[in-house]
Amino acid sequence: RPRVLSGIQPTADSYHLGNYLGAVRNWGILQADYEPFFFIADQHAITVEVDPKVLRRRTLVAAAQLLAAGVDPERSAIFVQSHIPEHAQLGWVMQCLTGFGEARRMTQFKDKSAKGGEGSSSVGLFAYPMLMAADILLYRPAYVPVGEDQRQHLELTRDLAQRFNSRYKKTFRLPEPYILKETGKIYDLQEPTSKMSKSASSPGGIVEMLDDPKVSAKKIRSAVTDSGSEVRFDEAEKPGVSNLLRIYSALTGSTIEKLEDEYAGRGYGDLKKDLADVVVDFVTPFRNATHELLDDQTHLTSVLAQGAEQAREVASRTLADVYDRVGFVAPA
Ligand code: TYM
């Protein structure tokens, strides 16, 4: 079976609806037909300063949420990035393959370093896409299920894989991004032309999966729409309504056309009220399952230990090939 691999950063106390619909939900779906590897990217999370206690807590909460979202440890290797030293080891090799200018063109680095300027960003933030390339290439996956905002990183990953293959010897498989048109970009509820984002959204713009469901319902009911009244999918004219329809469709399986018919002649208020109910019905069991997994962490810890073992087996073989091909002398 071809492999799939993806990762998520433990940079917040809860995933948001964009993380779930854009990425994690697809992980649960793909695990049936592929050999899946999914991990919590804790090493990426220290590219900006974070309290160690907070990072530790968030890493476990992130893992619990993966299980609650349907990623099944019987089928998928679920692990923590820092448990597999090969990520950082291959990351170094990837950095040595990357041009300075090439790294500087990464839009996410440009965005994230925009506030304090390049000078106040860590070298780790700059090198982040090369670590991400290593995360991926170690497992030689066919697909990488992510949201639209990771596309450029995937392109760099493919370039680096190709560069390594042609400079040394064919070693890496070129991974394909797996990005769904319908859910690859979920937008901020208050600012529906920007993506829903852990770091950039205002509290009212982001649905946190572990929030009190009543709070999430209220955020949906207060989402920004537009001055018209017709419920119609039109990204240019009606970005707010279109985003709500997108979320509604993804959570219920109903098509957007069907939803447009259903709400014909009714106003935005009805749409938002119903979607608020849909969101409550969805997040309530998710939240309960996550809390249950965190109450007694023995299951969670053993899942992560088992996942690390599976991951390490694959990662160590790839790294051994790489070290040999770049000319490192094998230790006696
Ligand atoms: P991260 O932790 O920021 O986000 C996790 C996943 O959620 C997706 N996502 C969204 N999808 C749709 N709409 C949104 N508004 C939205 N916001 C976030 C992201 O695209 C991502 O798929 N660099 C990665 C983590 C990573 C990784 C990897 C991913 C590290 N190594 C290797 C894949 C393979 C990141 O920061 O995702």
mmCIF file of C-alpha atoms and ligand atoms in Angstrom, residues 5-11 16 18-24 27 39 41 44 81 108 112 128 131-132 135-136 144-150 153-154 183-187 195-198, ligand 1:
data_model
loop_
_atom_site.group_PDB
_atom_site.id
_atom_site.type_symbol
_atom_site.label_atom_id
_atom_site.label_comp_id
_atom_site.label_asym_id
_atom_site.label_seq_id
_atom_site.Cartn_x
_atom_site.Cartn_y
_atom_site.Cartn_z
ATOM 1 C CA LEU A 5 2.046 11.237 5.763
ATOM 2 C CA SER A 6 1.110 14.494 7.412
ATOM 3 C CA GLY A 7 1.826 16.556 10.497
ATOM 4 C CA ILE A 8 0.236 19.212 12.643
ATOM 5 C CA GLN A 9 1.841 21.689 15.014
ATOM 6 C CA PRO A 10 0.891 21.764 18.699
ATOM 7 C CA THR A 11 0.775 25.552 18.673
ATOM 8 C CA HIS A 16 -9.690 24.850 14.827
ATOM 9 C CA GLY A 18 -9.842 24.775 9.418
ATOM 10 C CA ASN A 19 -7.271 22.284 10.716
ATOM 11 C CA TYR A 20 -9.954 19.654 10.987
ATOM 12 C CA LEU A 21 -11.733 20.162 7.662
ATOM 13 C CA GLY A 22 -8.601 21.052 5.691
ATOM 14 C CA ALA A 23 -6.380 18.271 6.957
ATOM 15 C CA VAL A 24 -7.184 15.981 9.879
ATOM 16 C CA TRP A 27 -6.274 11.682 7.483
ATOM 17 C CA PHE A 39 2.651 13.157 13.653
ATOM 18 C CA ALA A 41 5.246 18.564 14.863
ATOM 19 C CA HIS A 44 8.323 23.043 14.448
ATOM 20 C CA GLN A 81 8.230 14.330 15.809
ATOM 21 C CA GLN A 108 4.982 31.680 5.235
ATOM 22 C CA LYS A 112 5.555 35.185 10.028
ATOM 23 C CA TYR A 128 11.360 25.312 8.986
ATOM 24 C CA LEU A 131 12.680 20.348 8.339
ATOM 25 C CA MET A 132 9.240 19.864 6.870
ATOM 26 C CA ASP A 135 9.549 15.084 7.799
ATOM 27 C CA ILE A 136 7.965 14.068 4.550
ATOM 28 C CA VAL A 144 0.612 14.471 1.848
ATOM 29 C CA PRO A 145 -2.884 15.565 2.970
ATOM 30 C CA VAL A 146 -2.714 19.241 3.997
ATOM 31 C CA GLY A 147 -4.525 22.541 3.592
ATOM 32 C CA GLU A 148 -3.859 25.010 0.793
ATOM 33 C CA ASP A 149 -1.431 27.070 2.931
ATOM 34 C CA GLN A 150 1.111 24.219 2.829
ATOM 35 C CA HIS A 153 6.201 23.919 1.248
ATOM 36 C CA LEU A 154 5.210 20.805 -0.659
ATOM 37 C CA THR A 183 -12.067 22.345 2.252
ATOM 38 C CA GLY A 184 -8.425 23.195 1.513
ATOM 39 C CA LYS A 185 -9.002 26.715 2.768
ATOM 40 C CA ILE A 186 -11.557 27.516 5.457
ATOM 41 C CA TYR A 187 -11.893 31.234 6.094
ATOM 42 C CA LYS A 195 -7.895 31.990 6.225
ATOM 43 C CA MET A 196 -8.950 30.815 9.660
ATOM 44 C CA SER A 197 -5.665 30.837 11.530
ATOM 45 C CA LYS A 198 -4.361 29.989 14.991
HETATM 46 P P1 TYM B 1 -0.428 23.610 10.875
HETATM 47 O O1 TYM B 1 -0.160 22.973 12.197
HETATM 48 O O2 TYM B 1 -0.390 25.085 10.790
HETATM 49 O O3 TYM B 1 -1.849 23.163 10.366
HETATM 50 C C1 TYM B 1 -2.242 21.806 10.324
HETATM 51 C C2 TYM B 1 -3.029 21.532 9.059
HETATM 52 O O4 TYM B 1 -4.200 22.339 8.996
HETATM 53 C C3 TYM B 1 -4.268 22.983 7.729
HETATM 54 N N1 TYM B 1 -4.959 24.274 7.877
HETATM 55 C C4 TYM B 1 -6.046 24.629 7.198
HETATM 56 N N2 TYM B 1 -6.766 23.994 6.261
HETATM 57 C C5 TYM B 1 -7.849 24.629 5.770
HETATM 58 N N3 TYM B 1 -8.235 25.866 6.162
HETATM 59 C C6 TYM B 1 -7.547 26.546 7.097
HETATM 60 N N4 TYM B 1 -7.939 27.741 7.484
HETATM 61 C C7 TYM B 1 -6.391 25.929 7.656
HETATM 62 N N5 TYM B 1 -5.484 26.301 8.589
HETATM 63 C C8 TYM B 1 -4.618 25.284 8.716
HETATM 64 C C9 TYM B 1 -2.820 23.156 7.317
HETATM 65 O O5 TYM B 1 -2.687 23.338 5.934
HETATM 66 C C10 TYM B 1 -2.216 21.852 7.784
HETATM 67 O O6 TYM B 1 -2.416 20.829 6.842
HETATM 68 N N6 TYM B 1 3.862 22.966 8.402
HETATM 69 C C11 TYM B 1 2.650 22.301 8.893
HETATM 70 C C12 TYM B 1 2.946 21.125 9.814
HETATM 71 C C13 TYM B 1 3.900 20.145 9.249
HETATM 72 C C14 TYM B 1 3.663 19.217 8.197
HETATM 73 C C15 TYM B 1 4.873 18.475 8.045
HETATM 74 C C16 TYM B 1 2.561 18.939 7.387
HETATM 75 C C17 TYM B 1 5.182 19.956 9.683
HETATM 76 N N7 TYM B 1 5.764 18.953 8.935
HETATM 77 C C18 TYM B 1 4.982 17.479 7.083
HETATM 78 C C19 TYM B 1 2.691 17.938 6.438
HETATM 79 C C20 TYM B 1 3.880 17.207 6.284
HETATM 80 C C21 TYM B 1 1.830 23.315 9.659
HETATM 81 O O7 TYM B 1 2.330 24.270 10.182
HETATM 82 O O8 TYM B 1 0.509 22.975 9.778
#
